[in-house]
PDB file of N, CA and C in Angstrom:
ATOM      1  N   UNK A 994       0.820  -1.188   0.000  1.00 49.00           N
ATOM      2  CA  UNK A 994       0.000   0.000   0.000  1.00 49.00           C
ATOM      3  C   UNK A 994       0.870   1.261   0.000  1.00 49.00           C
ATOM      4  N   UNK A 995       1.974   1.070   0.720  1.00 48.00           N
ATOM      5  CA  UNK A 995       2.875   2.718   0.824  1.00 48.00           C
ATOM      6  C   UNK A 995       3.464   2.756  -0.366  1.00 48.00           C
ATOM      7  N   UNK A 996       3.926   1.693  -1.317  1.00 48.00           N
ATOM      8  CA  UNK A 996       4.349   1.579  -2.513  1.00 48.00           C
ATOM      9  C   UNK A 996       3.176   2.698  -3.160  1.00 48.00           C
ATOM     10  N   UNK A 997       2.113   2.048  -3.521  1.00 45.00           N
ATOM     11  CA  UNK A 997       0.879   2.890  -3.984  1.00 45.00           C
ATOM     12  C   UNK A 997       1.122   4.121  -3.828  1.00 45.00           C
ATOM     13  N   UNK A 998       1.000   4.851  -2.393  1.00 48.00           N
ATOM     14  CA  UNK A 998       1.085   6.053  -2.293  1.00 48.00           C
ATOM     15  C   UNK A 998       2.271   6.605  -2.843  1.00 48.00           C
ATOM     16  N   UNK A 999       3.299   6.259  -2.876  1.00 43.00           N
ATOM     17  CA  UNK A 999       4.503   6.915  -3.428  1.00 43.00           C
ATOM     18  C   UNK A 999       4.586   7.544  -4.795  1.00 43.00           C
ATOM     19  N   UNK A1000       3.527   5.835  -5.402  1.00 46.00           N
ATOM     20  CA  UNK A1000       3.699   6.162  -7.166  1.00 46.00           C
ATOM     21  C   UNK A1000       2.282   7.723  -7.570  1.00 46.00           C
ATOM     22  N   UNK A1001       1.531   7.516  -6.295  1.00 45.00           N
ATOM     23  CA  UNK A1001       0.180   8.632  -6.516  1.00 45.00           C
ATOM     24  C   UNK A1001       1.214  10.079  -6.497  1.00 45.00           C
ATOM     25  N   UNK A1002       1.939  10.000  -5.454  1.00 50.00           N
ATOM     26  CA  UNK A1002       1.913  11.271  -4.579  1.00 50.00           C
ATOM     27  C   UNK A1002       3.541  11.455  -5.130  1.00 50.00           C
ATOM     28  N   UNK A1003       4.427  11.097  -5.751  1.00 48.00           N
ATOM     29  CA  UNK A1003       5.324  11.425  -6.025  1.00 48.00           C
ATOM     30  C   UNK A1003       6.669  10.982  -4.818  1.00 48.00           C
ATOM     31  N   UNK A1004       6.332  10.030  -3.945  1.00 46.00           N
ATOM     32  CA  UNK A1004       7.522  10.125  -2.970  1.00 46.00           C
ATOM     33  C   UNK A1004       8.484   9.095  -3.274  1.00 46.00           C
ATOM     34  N   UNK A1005       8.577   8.467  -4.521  1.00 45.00           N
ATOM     35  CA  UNK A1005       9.323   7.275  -4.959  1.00 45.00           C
ATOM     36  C   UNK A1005       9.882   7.300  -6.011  1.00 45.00           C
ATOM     37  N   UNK A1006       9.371   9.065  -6.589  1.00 42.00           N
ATOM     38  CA  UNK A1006      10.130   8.881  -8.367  1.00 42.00           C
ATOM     39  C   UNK A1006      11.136  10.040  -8.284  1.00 42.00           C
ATOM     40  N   UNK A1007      11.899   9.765  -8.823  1.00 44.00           N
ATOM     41  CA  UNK A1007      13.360  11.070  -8.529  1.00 44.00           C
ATOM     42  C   UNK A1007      12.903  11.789  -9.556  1.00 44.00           C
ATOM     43  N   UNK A1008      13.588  13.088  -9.330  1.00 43.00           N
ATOM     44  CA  UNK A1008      13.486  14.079 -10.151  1.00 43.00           C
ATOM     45  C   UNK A1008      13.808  14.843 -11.679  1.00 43.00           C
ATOM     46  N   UNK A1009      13.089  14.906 -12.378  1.00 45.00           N
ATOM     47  CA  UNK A1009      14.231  14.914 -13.338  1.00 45.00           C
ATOM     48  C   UNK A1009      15.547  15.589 -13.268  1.00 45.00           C
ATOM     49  N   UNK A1010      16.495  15.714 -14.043  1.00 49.00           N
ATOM     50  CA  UNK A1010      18.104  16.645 -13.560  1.00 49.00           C
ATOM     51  C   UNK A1010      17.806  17.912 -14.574  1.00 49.00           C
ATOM     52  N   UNK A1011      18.606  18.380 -14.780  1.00 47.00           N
ATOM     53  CA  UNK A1011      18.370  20.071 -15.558  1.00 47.00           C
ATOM     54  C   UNK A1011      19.107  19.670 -16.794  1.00 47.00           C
ATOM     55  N   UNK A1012      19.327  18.599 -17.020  1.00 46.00           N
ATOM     56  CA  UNK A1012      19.559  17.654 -18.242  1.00 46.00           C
ATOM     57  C   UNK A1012      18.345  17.436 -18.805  1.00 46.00           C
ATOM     58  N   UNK A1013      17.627  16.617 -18.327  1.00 53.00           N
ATOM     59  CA  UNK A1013      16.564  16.529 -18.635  1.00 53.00           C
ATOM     60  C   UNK A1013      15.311  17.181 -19.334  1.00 53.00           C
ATOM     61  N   UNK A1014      15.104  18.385 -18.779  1.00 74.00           N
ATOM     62  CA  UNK A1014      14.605  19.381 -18.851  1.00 74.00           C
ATOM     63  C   UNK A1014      14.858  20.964 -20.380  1.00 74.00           C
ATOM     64  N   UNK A1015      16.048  20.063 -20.494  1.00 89.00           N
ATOM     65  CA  UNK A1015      16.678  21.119 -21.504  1.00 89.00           C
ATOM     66  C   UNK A1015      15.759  20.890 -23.025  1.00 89.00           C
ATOM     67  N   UNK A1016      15.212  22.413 -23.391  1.00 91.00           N
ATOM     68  CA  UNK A1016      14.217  22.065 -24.524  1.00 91.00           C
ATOM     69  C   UNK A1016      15.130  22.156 -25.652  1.00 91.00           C
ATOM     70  N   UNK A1017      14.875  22.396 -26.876  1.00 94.00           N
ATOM     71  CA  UNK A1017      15.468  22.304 -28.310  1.00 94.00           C
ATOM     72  C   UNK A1017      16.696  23.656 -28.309  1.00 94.00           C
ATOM     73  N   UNK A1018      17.601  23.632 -28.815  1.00 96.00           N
ATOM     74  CA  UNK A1018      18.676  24.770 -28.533  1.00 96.00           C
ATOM     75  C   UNK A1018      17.617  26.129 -30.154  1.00 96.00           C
ATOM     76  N   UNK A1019      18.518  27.043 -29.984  1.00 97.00           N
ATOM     77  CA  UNK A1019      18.083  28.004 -30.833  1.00 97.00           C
ATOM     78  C   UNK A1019      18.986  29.054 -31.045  1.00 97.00           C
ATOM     79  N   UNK A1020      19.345  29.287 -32.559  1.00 98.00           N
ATOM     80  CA  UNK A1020      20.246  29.840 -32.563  1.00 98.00           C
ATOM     81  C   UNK A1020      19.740  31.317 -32.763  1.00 98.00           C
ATOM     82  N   UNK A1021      19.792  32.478 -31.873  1.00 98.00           N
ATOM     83  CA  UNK A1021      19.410  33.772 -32.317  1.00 98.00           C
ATOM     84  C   UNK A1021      20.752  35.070 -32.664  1.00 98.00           C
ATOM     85  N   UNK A1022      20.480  35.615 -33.613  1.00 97.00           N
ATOM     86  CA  UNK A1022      21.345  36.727 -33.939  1.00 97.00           C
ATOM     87  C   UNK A1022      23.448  35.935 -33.415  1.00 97.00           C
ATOM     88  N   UNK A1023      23.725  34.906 -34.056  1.00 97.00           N
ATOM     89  CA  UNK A1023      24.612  34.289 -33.726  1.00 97.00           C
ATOM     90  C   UNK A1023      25.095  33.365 -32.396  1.00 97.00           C
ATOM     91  N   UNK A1024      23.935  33.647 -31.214  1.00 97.00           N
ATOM     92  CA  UNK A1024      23.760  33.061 -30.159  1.00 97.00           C
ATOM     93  C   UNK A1024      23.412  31.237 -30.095  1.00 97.00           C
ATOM     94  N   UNK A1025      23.594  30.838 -29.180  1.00 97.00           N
ATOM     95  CA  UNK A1025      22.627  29.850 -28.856  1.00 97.00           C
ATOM     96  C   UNK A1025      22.092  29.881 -28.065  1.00 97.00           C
ATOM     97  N   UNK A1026      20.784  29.921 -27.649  1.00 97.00           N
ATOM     98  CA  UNK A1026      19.940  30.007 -26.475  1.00 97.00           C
ATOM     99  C   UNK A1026      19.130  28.228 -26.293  1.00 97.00           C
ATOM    100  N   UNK A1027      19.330  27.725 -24.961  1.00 96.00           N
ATOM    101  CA  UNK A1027      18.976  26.620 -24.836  1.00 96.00           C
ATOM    102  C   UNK A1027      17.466  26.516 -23.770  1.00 96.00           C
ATOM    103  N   UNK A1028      16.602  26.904 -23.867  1.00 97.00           N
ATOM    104  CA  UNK A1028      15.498  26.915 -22.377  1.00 97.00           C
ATOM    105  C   UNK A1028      16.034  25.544 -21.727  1.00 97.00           C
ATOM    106  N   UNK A1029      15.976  25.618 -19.913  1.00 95.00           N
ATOM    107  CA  UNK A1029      16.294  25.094 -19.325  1.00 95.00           C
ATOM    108  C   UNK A1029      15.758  24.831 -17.760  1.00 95.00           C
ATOM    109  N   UNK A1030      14.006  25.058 -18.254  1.00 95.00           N
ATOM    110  CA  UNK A1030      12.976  25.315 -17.210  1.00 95.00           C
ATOM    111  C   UNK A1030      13.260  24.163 -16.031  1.00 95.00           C
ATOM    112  N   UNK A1031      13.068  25.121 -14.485  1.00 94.00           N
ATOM    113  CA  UNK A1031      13.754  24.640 -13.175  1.00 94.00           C
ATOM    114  C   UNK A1031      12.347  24.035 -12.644  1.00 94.00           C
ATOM    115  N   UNK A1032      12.461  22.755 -12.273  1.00 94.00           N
ATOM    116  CA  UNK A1032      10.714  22.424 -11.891  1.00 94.00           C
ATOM    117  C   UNK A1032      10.903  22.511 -10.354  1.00 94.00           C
ATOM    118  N   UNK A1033      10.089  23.175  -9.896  1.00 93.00           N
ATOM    119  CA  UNK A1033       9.816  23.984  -8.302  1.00 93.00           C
ATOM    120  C   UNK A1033       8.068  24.029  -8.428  1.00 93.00           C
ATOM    121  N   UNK A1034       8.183  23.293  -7.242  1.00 93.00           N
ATOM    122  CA  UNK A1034       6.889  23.415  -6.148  1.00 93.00           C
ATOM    123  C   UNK A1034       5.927  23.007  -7.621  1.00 93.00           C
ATOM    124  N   UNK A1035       5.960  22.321  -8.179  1.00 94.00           N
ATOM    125  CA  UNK A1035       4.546  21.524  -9.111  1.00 94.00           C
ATOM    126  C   UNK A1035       4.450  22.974 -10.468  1.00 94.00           C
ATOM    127  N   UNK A1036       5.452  23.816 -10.443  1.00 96.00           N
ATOM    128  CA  UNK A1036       5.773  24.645 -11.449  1.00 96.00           C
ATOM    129  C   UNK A1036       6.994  24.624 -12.090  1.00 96.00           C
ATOM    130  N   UNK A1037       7.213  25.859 -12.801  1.00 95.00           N
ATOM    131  CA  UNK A1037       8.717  25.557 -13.678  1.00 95.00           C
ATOM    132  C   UNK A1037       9.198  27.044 -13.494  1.00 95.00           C
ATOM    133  N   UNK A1038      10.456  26.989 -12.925  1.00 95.00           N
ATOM    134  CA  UNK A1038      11.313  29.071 -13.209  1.00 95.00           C
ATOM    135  C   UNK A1038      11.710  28.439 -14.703  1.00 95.00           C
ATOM    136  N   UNK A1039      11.809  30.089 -15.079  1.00 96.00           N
ATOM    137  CA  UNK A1039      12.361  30.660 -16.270  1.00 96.00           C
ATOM    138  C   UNK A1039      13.930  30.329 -16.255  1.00 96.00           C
ATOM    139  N   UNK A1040      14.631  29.660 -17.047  1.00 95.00           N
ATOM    140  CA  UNK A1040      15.757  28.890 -17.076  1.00 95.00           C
ATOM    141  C   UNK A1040      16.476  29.051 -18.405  1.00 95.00           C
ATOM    142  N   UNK A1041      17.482  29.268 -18.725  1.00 96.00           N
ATOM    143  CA  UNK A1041      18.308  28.985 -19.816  1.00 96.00           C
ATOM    144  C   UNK A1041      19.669  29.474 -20.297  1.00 96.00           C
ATOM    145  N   UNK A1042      20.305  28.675 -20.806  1.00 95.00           N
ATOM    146  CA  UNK A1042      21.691  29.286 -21.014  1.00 95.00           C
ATOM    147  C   UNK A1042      21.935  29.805 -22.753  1.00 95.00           C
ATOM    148  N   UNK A1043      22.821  31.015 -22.213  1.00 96.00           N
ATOM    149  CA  UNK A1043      23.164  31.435 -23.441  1.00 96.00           C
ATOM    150  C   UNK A1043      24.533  31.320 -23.801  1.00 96.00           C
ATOM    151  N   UNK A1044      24.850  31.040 -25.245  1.00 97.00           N
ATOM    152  CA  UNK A1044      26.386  31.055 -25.322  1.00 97.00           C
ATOM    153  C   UNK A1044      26.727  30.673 -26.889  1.00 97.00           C
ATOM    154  N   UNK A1045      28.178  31.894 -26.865  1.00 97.00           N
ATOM    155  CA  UNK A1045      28.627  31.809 -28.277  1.00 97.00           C
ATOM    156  C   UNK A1045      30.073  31.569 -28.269  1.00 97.00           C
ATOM    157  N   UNK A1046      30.339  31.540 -28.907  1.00 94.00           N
ATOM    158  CA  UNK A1046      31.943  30.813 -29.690  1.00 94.00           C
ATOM    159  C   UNK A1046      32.594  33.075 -29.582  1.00 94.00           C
ATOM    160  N   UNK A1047      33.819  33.006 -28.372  1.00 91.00           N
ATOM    161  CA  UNK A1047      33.870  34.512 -28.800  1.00 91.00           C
ATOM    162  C   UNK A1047      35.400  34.239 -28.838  1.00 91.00           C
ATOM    163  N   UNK A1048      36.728  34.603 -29.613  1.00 91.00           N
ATOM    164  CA  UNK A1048      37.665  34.555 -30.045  1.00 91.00           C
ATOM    165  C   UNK A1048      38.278  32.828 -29.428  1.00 91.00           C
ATOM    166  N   UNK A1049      37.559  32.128 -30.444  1.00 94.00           N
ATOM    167  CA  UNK A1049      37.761  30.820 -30.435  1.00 94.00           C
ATOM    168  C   UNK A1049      37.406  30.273 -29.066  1.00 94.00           C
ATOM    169  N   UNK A1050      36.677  31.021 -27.784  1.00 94.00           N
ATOM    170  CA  UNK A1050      36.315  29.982 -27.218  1.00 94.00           C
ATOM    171  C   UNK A1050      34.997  30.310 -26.603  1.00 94.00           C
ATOM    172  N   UNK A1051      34.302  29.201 -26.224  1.00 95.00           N
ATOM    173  CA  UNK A1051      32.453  28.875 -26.189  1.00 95.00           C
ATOM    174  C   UNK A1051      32.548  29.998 -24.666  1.00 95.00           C
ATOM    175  N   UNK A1052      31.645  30.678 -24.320  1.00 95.00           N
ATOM    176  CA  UNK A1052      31.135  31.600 -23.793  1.00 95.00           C
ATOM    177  C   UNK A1052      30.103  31.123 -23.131  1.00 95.00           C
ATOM    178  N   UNK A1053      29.362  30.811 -21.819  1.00 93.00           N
ATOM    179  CA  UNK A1053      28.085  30.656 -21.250  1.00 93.00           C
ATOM    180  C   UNK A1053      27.157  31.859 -20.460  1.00 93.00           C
ATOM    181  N   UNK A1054      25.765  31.710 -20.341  1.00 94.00           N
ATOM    182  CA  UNK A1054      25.705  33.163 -19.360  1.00 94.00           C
ATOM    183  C   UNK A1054      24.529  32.148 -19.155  1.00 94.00           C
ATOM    184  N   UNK A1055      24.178  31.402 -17.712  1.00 94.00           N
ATOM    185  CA  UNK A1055      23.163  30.994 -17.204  1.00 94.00           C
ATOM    186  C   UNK A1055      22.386  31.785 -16.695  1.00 94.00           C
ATOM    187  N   UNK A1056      20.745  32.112 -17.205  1.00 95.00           N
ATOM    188  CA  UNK A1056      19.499  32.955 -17.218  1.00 95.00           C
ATOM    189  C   UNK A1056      18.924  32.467 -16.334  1.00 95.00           C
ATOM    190  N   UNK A1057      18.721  32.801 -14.972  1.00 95.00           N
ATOM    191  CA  UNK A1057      17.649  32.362 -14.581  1.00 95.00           C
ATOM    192  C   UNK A1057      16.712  33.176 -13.932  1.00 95.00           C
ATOM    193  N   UNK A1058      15.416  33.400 -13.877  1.00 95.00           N
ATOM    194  CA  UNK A1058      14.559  34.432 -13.728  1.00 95.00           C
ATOM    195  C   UNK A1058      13.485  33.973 -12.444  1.00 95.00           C
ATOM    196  N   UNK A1059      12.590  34.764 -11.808  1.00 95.00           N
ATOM    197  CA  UNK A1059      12.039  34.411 -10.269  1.00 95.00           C
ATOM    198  C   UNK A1059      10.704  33.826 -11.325  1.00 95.00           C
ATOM    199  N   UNK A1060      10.610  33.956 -12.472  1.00 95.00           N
ATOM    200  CA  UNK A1060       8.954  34.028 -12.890  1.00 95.00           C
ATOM    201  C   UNK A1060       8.854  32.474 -12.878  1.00 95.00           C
ATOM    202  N   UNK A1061       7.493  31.923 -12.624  1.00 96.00           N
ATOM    203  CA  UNK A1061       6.978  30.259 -12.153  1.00 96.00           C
ATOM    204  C   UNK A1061       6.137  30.119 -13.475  1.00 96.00           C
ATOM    205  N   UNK A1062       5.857  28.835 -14.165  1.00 97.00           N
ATOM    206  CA  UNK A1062       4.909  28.883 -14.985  1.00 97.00           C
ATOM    207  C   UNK A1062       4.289  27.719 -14.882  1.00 97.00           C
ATOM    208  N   UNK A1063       3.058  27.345 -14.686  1.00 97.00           N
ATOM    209  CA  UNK A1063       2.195  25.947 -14.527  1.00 97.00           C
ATOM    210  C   UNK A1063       2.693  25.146 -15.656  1.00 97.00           C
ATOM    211  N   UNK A1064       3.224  25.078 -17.031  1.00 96.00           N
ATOM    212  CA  UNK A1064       3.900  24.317 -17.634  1.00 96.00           C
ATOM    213  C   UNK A1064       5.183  24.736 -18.045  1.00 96.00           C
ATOM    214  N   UNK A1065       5.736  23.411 -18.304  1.00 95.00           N
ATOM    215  CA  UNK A1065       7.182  23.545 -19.025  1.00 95.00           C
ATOM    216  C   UNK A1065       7.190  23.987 -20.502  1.00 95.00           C
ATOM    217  N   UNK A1066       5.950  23.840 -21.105  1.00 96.00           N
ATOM    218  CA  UNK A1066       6.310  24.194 -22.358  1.00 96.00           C
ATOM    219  C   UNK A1066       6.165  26.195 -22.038  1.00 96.00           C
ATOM    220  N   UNK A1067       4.863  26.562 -21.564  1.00 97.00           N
ATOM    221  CA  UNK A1067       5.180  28.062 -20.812  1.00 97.00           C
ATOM    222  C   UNK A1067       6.630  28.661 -20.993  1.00 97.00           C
ATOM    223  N   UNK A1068       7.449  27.603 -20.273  1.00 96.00           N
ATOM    224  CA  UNK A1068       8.242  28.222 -19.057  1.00 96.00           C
ATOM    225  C   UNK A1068       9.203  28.563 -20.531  1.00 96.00           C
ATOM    226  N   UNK A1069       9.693  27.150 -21.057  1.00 96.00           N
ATOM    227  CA  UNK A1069      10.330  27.094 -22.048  1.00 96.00           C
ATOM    228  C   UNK A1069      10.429  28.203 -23.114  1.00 96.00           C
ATOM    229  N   UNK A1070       8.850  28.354 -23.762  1.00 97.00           N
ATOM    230  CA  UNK A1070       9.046  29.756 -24.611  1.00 97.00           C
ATOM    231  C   UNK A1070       9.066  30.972 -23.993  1.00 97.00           C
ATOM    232  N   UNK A1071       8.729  31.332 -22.529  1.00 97.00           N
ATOM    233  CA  UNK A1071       8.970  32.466 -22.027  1.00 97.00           C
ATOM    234  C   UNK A1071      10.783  32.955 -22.141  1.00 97.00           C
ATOM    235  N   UNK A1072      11.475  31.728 -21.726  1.00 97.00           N
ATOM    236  CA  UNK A1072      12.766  31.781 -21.226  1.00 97.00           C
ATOM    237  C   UNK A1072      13.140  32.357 -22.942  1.00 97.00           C
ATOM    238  N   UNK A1073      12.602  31.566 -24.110  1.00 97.00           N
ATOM    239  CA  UNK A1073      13.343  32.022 -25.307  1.00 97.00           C
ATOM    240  C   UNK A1073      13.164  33.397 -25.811  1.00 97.00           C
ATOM    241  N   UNK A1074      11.817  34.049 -25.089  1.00 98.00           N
ATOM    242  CA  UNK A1074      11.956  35.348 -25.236  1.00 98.00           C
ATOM    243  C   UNK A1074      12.957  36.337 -24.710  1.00 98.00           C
ATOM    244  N   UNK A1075      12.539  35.580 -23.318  1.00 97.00           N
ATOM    245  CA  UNK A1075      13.451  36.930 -22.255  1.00 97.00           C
ATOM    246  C   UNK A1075      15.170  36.853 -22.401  1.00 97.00           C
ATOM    247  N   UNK A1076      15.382  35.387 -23.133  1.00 97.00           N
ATOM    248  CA  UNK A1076      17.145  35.134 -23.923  1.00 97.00           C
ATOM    249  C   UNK A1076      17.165  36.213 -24.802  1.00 97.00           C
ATOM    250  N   UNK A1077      16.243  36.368 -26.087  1.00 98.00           N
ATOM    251  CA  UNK A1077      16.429  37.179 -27.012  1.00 98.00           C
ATOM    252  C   UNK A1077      16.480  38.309 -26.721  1.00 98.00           C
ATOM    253  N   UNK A1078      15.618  38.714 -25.891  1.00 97.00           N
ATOM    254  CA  UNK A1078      15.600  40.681 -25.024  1.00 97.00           C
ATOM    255  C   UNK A1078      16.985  40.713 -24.455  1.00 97.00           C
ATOM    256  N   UNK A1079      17.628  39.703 -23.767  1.00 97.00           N
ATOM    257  CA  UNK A1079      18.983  39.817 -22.872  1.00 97.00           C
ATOM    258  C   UNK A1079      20.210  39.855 -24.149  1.00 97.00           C
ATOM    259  N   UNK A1080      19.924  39.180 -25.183  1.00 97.00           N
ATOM    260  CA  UNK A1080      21.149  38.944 -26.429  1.00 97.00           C
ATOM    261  C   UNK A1080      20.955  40.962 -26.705  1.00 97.00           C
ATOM    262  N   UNK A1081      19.656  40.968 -27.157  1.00 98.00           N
ATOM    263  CA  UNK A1081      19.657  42.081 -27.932  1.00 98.00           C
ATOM    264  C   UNK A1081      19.750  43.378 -27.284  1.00 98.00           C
ATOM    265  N   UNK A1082      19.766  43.678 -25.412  1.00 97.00           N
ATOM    266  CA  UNK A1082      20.590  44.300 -25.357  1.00 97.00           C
ATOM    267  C   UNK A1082      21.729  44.750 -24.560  1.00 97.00           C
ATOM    268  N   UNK A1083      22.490  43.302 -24.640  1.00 96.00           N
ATOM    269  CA  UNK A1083      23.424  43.531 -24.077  1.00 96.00           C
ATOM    270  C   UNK A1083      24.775  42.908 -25.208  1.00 96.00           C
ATOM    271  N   UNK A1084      24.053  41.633 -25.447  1.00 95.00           N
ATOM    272  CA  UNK A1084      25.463  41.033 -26.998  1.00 95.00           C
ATOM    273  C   UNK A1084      26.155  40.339 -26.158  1.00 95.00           C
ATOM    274  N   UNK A1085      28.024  40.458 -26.882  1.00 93.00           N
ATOM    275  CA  UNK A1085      28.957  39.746 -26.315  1.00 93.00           C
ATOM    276  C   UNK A1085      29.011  40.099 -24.470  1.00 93.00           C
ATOM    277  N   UNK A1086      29.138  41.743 -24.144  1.00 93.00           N
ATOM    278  CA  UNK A1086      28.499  42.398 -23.258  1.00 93.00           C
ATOM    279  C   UNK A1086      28.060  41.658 -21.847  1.00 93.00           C
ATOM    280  N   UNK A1087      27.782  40.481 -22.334  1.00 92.00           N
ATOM    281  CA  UNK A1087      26.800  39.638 -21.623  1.00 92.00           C
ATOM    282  C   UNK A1087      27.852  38.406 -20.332  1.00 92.00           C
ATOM    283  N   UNK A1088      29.513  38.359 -21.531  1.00 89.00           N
ATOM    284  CA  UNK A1088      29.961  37.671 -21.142  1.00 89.00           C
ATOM    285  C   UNK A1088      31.392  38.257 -20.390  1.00 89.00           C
ATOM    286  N   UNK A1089      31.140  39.705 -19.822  1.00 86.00           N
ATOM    287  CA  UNK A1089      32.202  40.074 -19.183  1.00 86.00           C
ATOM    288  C   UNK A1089      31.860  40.260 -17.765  1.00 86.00           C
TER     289      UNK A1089
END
């Protein structure tokens, strides 16, 4: 029976990792932006990394924002917006 409850209620299945979670990459204005929605409390934060190739070497800038969204797909295209507003205005900028 506590088996049961575990598989209802979630106390037996691990979590996914932030591997997991990582949606389709996207390349904007020479960038790559990856959404990388954080699952919290039965929601998802705004998540994602950005990063470019800058005098031969890969560049990261991990995004992460307070906003919650009842789905991952939400969370996912929110994050690819608020990447593109952060590329466009800040740029390389981003990685000093």
């Amino acid at each position: 029976m506590t088996s049961l409850f575990k598989r209802l209620f979630g106390g037996g299945s691990k979590s996914p990792s932030s591997t997991e979670l990582r949606g389709d990459p996207e390349v904007y204005a020479g960038f790559t932006i990856t959404p990388a929605p954080m699952p919290e409390g039965g929601q998802f934060r705004l998540s994602a990394t950005i990063e470019k190739e800058v005098g031969g070497e890969t560049k990261f800038h991990r995004l992460i924002r307070a906003d919650l969204f009842p789905s991952r797909k939400d969370a996912e295209h929110a994050a690819l917006l608020k990447a593109r507003r952060v590329v466009d205005e800040q740029g390389e900028e981003l990685f000093e």
